[in-house]
Coordinates of C-alpha atoms in Angstrom, one line a residue:
Chain A
M1 CA -77.9 -128.0 203.1
P2 CA -79.5 -125.6 205.6
V3 CA -77.8 -122.3 206.4
E4 CA -76.9 -123.3 209.9
T5 CA -74.8 -126.3 208.7
W6 CA -72.8 -124.1 206.3
L7 CA -72.3 -121.5 209.1
I8 CA -71.0 -124.1 211.5
F9 CA -68.5 -125.3 208.9
V10 CA -67.3 -121.8 208.0
I11 CA -67.0 -120.6 211.6
S12 CA -65.1 -123.7 212.6
F13 CA -62.7 -123.0 209.8
M14 CA -62.3 -119.4 211.0
I15 CA -61.5 -120.6 214.5
L16 CA -58.8 -122.9 213.1
G17 CA -57.4 -120.1 211.0
S18 CA -57.3 -117.7 213.9
I19 CA -55.5 -120.2 216.1
V20 CA -53.0 -120.9 213.3
A21 CA -52.5 -117.1 212.7
L22 CA -51.8 -116.5 216.4
E23 CA -49.4 -119.4 216.9
L24 CA -47.3 -119.1 213.7
K25 CA -43.8 -117.9 214.3
D26 CA -43.3 -115.9 211.1
L27 CA -45.2 -112.6 211.3
L28 CA -45.8 -112.3 207.6
S29 CA -47.4 -115.7 207.5
S30 CA -49.7 -114.9 210.4
I31 CA -50.8 -111.6 208.7
I32 CA -51.7 -113.7 205.6
A33 CA -53.4 -116.3 207.7
I34 CA -55.6 -113.7 209.4
G35 CA -57.2 -113.3 205.9
I36 CA -58.9 -116.7 206.4
V37 CA -60.9 -115.2 209.2
G38 CA -61.8 -112.0 207.4
L39 CA -62.9 -113.8 204.2
G40 CA -64.7 -116.4 206.3
V41 CA -66.7 -113.5 207.8
S42 CA -67.4 -112.2 204.3
V43 CA -68.7 -115.6 203.2
S44 CA -70.8 -115.9 206.4
F45 CA -72.4 -112.5 205.6
L46 CA -73.4 -113.9 202.2
F47 CA -75.1 -116.9 203.9
L48 CA -76.8 -114.6 206.3
Q49 CA -78.4 -112.5 203.4
A50 CA -76.3 -109.4 203.9
P51 CA -74.7 -108.7 200.5
D52 CA -73.7 -105.1 201.3
L53 CA -71.8 -106.3 204.3
A54 CA -70.0 -109.0 202.4
I55 CA -68.7 -106.5 199.9
V56 CA -67.6 -104.1 202.6
Q57 CA -65.9 -106.9 204.6
F58 CA -64.1 -108.0 201.4
L59 CA -62.7 -104.5 200.8
F60 CA -61.8 -104.2 204.5
E61 CA -59.8 -107.4 204.3
I62 CA -57.8 -106.2 201.2
F63 CA -57.1 -102.7 202.8
A64 CA -56.1 -104.3 206.1
L65 CA -53.8 -106.6 204.4
I66 CA -52.2 -103.8 202.4
I67 CA -51.8 -101.6 205.5
L68 CA -50.3 -104.4 207.7
V69 CA -47.9 -105.7 205.0
R70 CA -46.9 -102.2 204.0
A71 CA -46.2 -101.3 207.6
F72 CA -44.3 -104.4 208.7
I73 CA -42.6 -105.8 205.6
K74 CA -39.7 -103.4 205.7
K75 CA -38.8 -104.2 209.3
D76 CA -35.8 -106.3 209.8
Y77 CA -37.2 -108.2 212.8
H78 CA -40.3 -109.6 211.1
Q79 CA -39.4 -113.0 212.7
E80 CA -40.8 -113.2 216.2
K81 CA -37.9 -113.7 218.5
P82 CA -37.9 -116.9 220.6
S83 CA -38.7 -115.5 224.0
R84 CA -39.2 -117.2 227.3
V85 CA -42.9 -118.0 227.1
N86 CA -44.6 -117.7 230.4
K87 CA -46.2 -121.1 230.5
I88 CA -48.1 -120.4 233.7
L89 CA -49.8 -117.3 232.2
V90 CA -50.8 -119.3 229.1
G91 CA -52.2 -122.2 231.2
V92 CA -54.2 -120.0 233.5
T93 CA -55.6 -117.9 230.6
I94 CA -56.8 -121.0 228.7
I95 CA -58.4 -122.5 231.9
T96 CA -60.1 -119.2 232.7
L97 CA -61.4 -118.7 229.1
I98 CA -62.8 -122.3 229.1
A99 CA -64.5 -121.6 232.4
V100 CA -66.0 -118.4 230.9
F101 CA -67.2 -120.4 227.9
F102 CA -69.0 -123.0 230.0
L103 CA -70.5 -120.4 232.3
S104 CA -71.8 -118.4 229.3
V105 CA -73.7 -121.4 227.7
N106 CA -76.8 -120.6 229.8
I107 CA -76.8 -117.0 228.5
F108 CA -76.9 -118.2 224.9
K109 CA -79.7 -120.6 225.8
S110 CA -81.8 -117.7 227.1
L111 CA -81.4 -115.7 223.8
P112 CA -84.0 -116.1 221.1
A113 CA -83.1 -119.2 219.0
F114 CA -81.1 -118.8 215.7
G115 CA -83.5 -117.9 212.9
N116 CA -86.2 -116.3 215.1
P117 CA -85.0 -112.7 215.8
L118 CA -86.8 -110.2 217.8
M119 CA -87.9 -107.7 215.2
E120 CA -89.9 -105.1 217.1
T121 CA -88.3 -101.9 215.7
S122 CA -87.3 -103.4 212.4
E123 CA -90.8 -104.4 211.5
Y124 CA -91.7 -100.7 211.3
Y125 CA -88.6 -100.1 209.2
L126 CA -89.4 -103.0 206.8
A127 CA -93.0 -102.0 206.4
H128 CA -92.6 -98.2 206.1
G129 CA -89.0 -97.8 204.8
A130 CA -89.8 -97.6 201.1
K131 CA -92.7 -95.2 201.7
D132 CA -90.9 -92.9 204.2
T133 CA -87.5 -92.7 202.5
G134 CA -87.9 -93.8 198.9
S135 CA -85.1 -96.2 199.0
A136 CA -85.4 -99.8 197.7
N137 CA -82.5 -100.9 199.8
L138 CA -83.8 -100.9 203.4
V139 CA -80.3 -101.0 204.9
T140 CA -79.5 -97.7 203.1
S141 CA -82.7 -96.2 204.3
I142 CA -81.8 -97.0 207.9
I143 CA -78.2 -95.7 207.6
L144 CA -79.0 -92.5 205.8
D145 CA -82.4 -91.6 207.1
Y146 CA -83.7 -93.3 210.3
R147 CA -80.4 -93.5 212.0
A148 CA -78.6 -90.6 210.2
Y149 CA -77.3 -89.1 213.5
D150 CA -75.7 -92.5 214.4
T151 CA -74.0 -92.5 211.1
L152 CA -72.8 -89.0 211.6
G153 CA -71.3 -89.9 215.0
E154 CA -69.6 -93.0 213.5
I155 CA -68.1 -91.0 210.7
T156 CA -66.8 -88.6 213.3
V157 CA -65.1 -91.6 215.0
L158 CA -63.6 -92.7 211.7
F159 CA -62.4 -89.2 210.9
T160 CA -60.8 -88.9 214.4
A161 CA -59.0 -92.3 214.0
I162 CA -57.6 -91.4 210.6
L163 CA -56.5 -88.0 211.9
G164 CA -54.8 -89.7 214.8
A165 CA -53.0 -92.2 212.6
L166 CA -51.9 -89.4 210.2
T167 CA -50.7 -87.3 213.2
I168 CA -48.7 -90.2 214.7
V169 CA -47.1 -91.0 211.3
R170 CA -46.4 -87.3 210.7
I171 CA -44.4 -86.7 213.9
K172 CA -41.7 -88.8 212.5
S173 CA -41.2 -86.8 209.3
R174 CA -41.4 -83.5 211.0
S175 CA -38.8 -84.5 213.6
K176 CA -36.5 -85.9 210.8
D177 CA -36.8 -82.6 209.0
S178 CA -35.9 -80.6 212.1
V179 CA -32.9 -82.9 212.7
E180 CA -31.7 -82.4 209.1
E181 CA -32.1 -78.6 209.5
Q182 CA -30.0 -78.6 212.6
L183 CA -27.4 -80.6 210.9
Chain B
M1 CA -77.4 -121.9 219.5
T2 CA -74.4 -123.9 218.2
V3 CA -73.6 -121.1 215.8
Y4 CA -73.7 -118.5 218.7
L5 CA -71.3 -120.7 220.8
L6 CA -68.9 -121.1 217.9
C7 CA -68.9 -117.4 217.3
F8 CA -68.3 -116.8 221.0
I9 CA -65.3 -119.3 220.8
L10 CA -63.9 -117.1 218.0
L11 CA -64.2 -114.1 220.4
L12 CA -62.4 -116.0 223.1
V13 CA -59.6 -116.9 220.8
G14 CA -59.0 -113.3 220.1
L15 CA -59.1 -112.5 223.9
Y16 CA -56.5 -115.3 224.4
G17 CA -54.3 -113.7 221.8
I18 CA -54.5 -110.3 223.5
I19 CA -53.7 -111.7 226.9
T20 CA -50.9 -114.1 226.2
K21 CA -49.1 -112.7 223.1
R22 CA -46.1 -110.4 223.6
D23 CA -45.7 -109.3 220.0
L24 CA -47.4 -106.0 219.1
I25 CA -48.5 -107.3 215.6
K26 CA -50.1 -110.4 217.1
I27 CA -52.0 -108.2 219.6
I28 CA -53.3 -106.0 216.7
L29 CA -54.4 -109.2 214.8
S30 CA -56.1 -110.5 218.0
L31 CA -58.1 -107.2 218.3
G32 CA -59.1 -107.7 214.6
I33 CA -60.3 -111.2 215.4
M34 CA -62.4 -109.9 218.3
G35 CA -63.9 -107.3 216.0
Y36 CA -64.8 -109.9 213.3
A37 CA -66.5 -112.1 216.0
A38 CA -68.5 -109.2 217.4
N39 CA -69.7 -108.1 214.0
L40 CA -70.6 -111.7 213.0
M41 CA -72.5 -112.2 216.3
L42 CA -74.7 -109.1 215.7
I43 CA -75.6 -110.3 212.2
L44 CA -76.3 -113.8 213.5
F45 CA -78.8 -112.3 215.9
G46 CA -80.7 -110.6 213.0
Y47 CA -81.0 -113.7 210.8
K48 CA -84.5 -115.0 210.1
S49 CA -84.6 -118.6 208.8
G50 CA -85.7 -118.8 205.2
A51 CA -85.7 -115.0 204.7
I52 CA -83.9 -113.0 202.0
Y53 CA -81.8 -109.8 201.8
P54 CA -83.7 -106.6 202.7
I55 CA -83.9 -105.1 199.2
L56 CA -87.3 -104.4 197.7
E57 CA -88.0 -106.1 194.4
K58 CA -91.0 -107.2 192.4
G59 CA -92.9 -109.9 194.2
V60 CA -91.0 -109.5 197.5
T61 CA -92.9 -108.5 200.6
P62 CA -91.3 -107.2 203.8
E63 CA -92.4 -110.2 205.8
I64 CA -89.8 -112.5 204.4
M65 CA -86.8 -110.2 204.9
V66 CA -84.0 -110.5 207.5
D67 CA -83.5 -107.8 210.1
P68 CA -81.9 -104.7 208.4
L69 CA -81.1 -102.9 211.6
P70 CA -78.0 -104.9 212.7
Q71 CA -76.8 -104.8 209.1
A72 CA -76.9 -101.0 209.0
L73 CA -75.0 -100.7 212.3
V74 CA -72.4 -103.3 211.4
L75 CA -71.8 -101.7 208.0
T76 CA -70.3 -98.5 209.7
S77 CA -68.7 -100.6 212.4
I78 CA -66.5 -102.5 209.8
V79 CA -65.3 -99.2 208.3
I80 CA -64.4 -97.8 211.8
E81 CA -62.5 -101.0 212.5
L82 CA -60.3 -100.3 209.5
G83 CA -59.5 -96.8 210.8
I84 CA -58.7 -98.2 214.3
T85 CA -56.4 -100.8 212.7
A86 CA -54.6 -98.1 210.7
M87 CA -54.1 -96.1 213.9
L88 CA -52.8 -99.0 215.9
V89 CA -50.4 -99.9 213.1
A90 CA -49.1 -96.3 213.0
L91 CA -48.6 -96.5 216.8
A92 CA -46.7 -99.8 216.5
V93 CA -44.5 -98.5 213.8
R94 CA -43.6 -95.5 215.9
L95 CA -42.8 -97.7 218.9
F96 CA -40.6 -99.9 216.7
E97 CA -38.7 -96.8 215.6
K98 CA -38.1 -95.8 219.2
Y99 CA -37.3 -99.2 220.8
K100 CA -36.3 -101.3 217.8
T101 CA -38.5 -104.2 218.9
F102 CA -42.2 -105.3 218.9
D103 CA -41.9 -107.2 222.2
I104 CA -44.0 -105.5 224.8
T105 CA -42.0 -106.7 227.8
K106 CA -38.8 -105.1 226.4
I107 CA -40.6 -101.9 225.6
R108 CA -41.7 -101.7 229.3
R109 CA -38.2 -102.4 230.5
L110 CA -36.6 -99.7 228.4
S111 CA -39.1 -97.0 229.5
G112 CA -38.6 -97.7 233.2

């Protein structure tokens, strides 16, 4: 079967999985169901000839599952409470999103067709990458040589996000300590 | 073309979740779905039909390789997404400790 058929199958499965994950009432089940989408993306990366990305996406999925389950499993209210769902908001949102979808069809028609990318910059990287950087894996040669400053900036963003998460979690423990000291 | 549209539908499902859901965990999961769809879309743009992965081997010429540039950019983007998810989860846990709920409408009412 051609790659496009496989991709249509996998992405349709991912859309179904994401709708199920969003509509399930039990939050733990929806966290598990979101794994369908992540692992589907991983399989799609394999079909699209990106093995590095498939491995990274797989690891991301496992770590995200661990973080989400670890953070939310101890909470008593892990059942979503039946709340008065604003039906008008849901209806208007669905109609608007369907309109956005049909209006955007022309944009996707104007893009280069699937399987024929514009490879103006990448042709240079592919032709000269091994000679310039000495790396057999051309993705690595782009990350660590041609676009090293981009990678530095992205690592800074990652560092800031982790620092922010640690700070937010740490405020709790420090305030608890101070309360205990006051007591 | 069909693949692009399906991937765009996945992005819209994530947007739908962000707009209509009231539970903070569902909103974090919807953001994750949008991130998956954006990454997948970028890799779809770089696929060349019949090409192989961009790793040099014996008997492989650069003409039959897929576009390595989106792969390099998405590789770091996935890792950043993990950091952002961790930060959002930390924020949600802190909000739960303060308000004892994940419902965003109740959080708004208590703060006012």
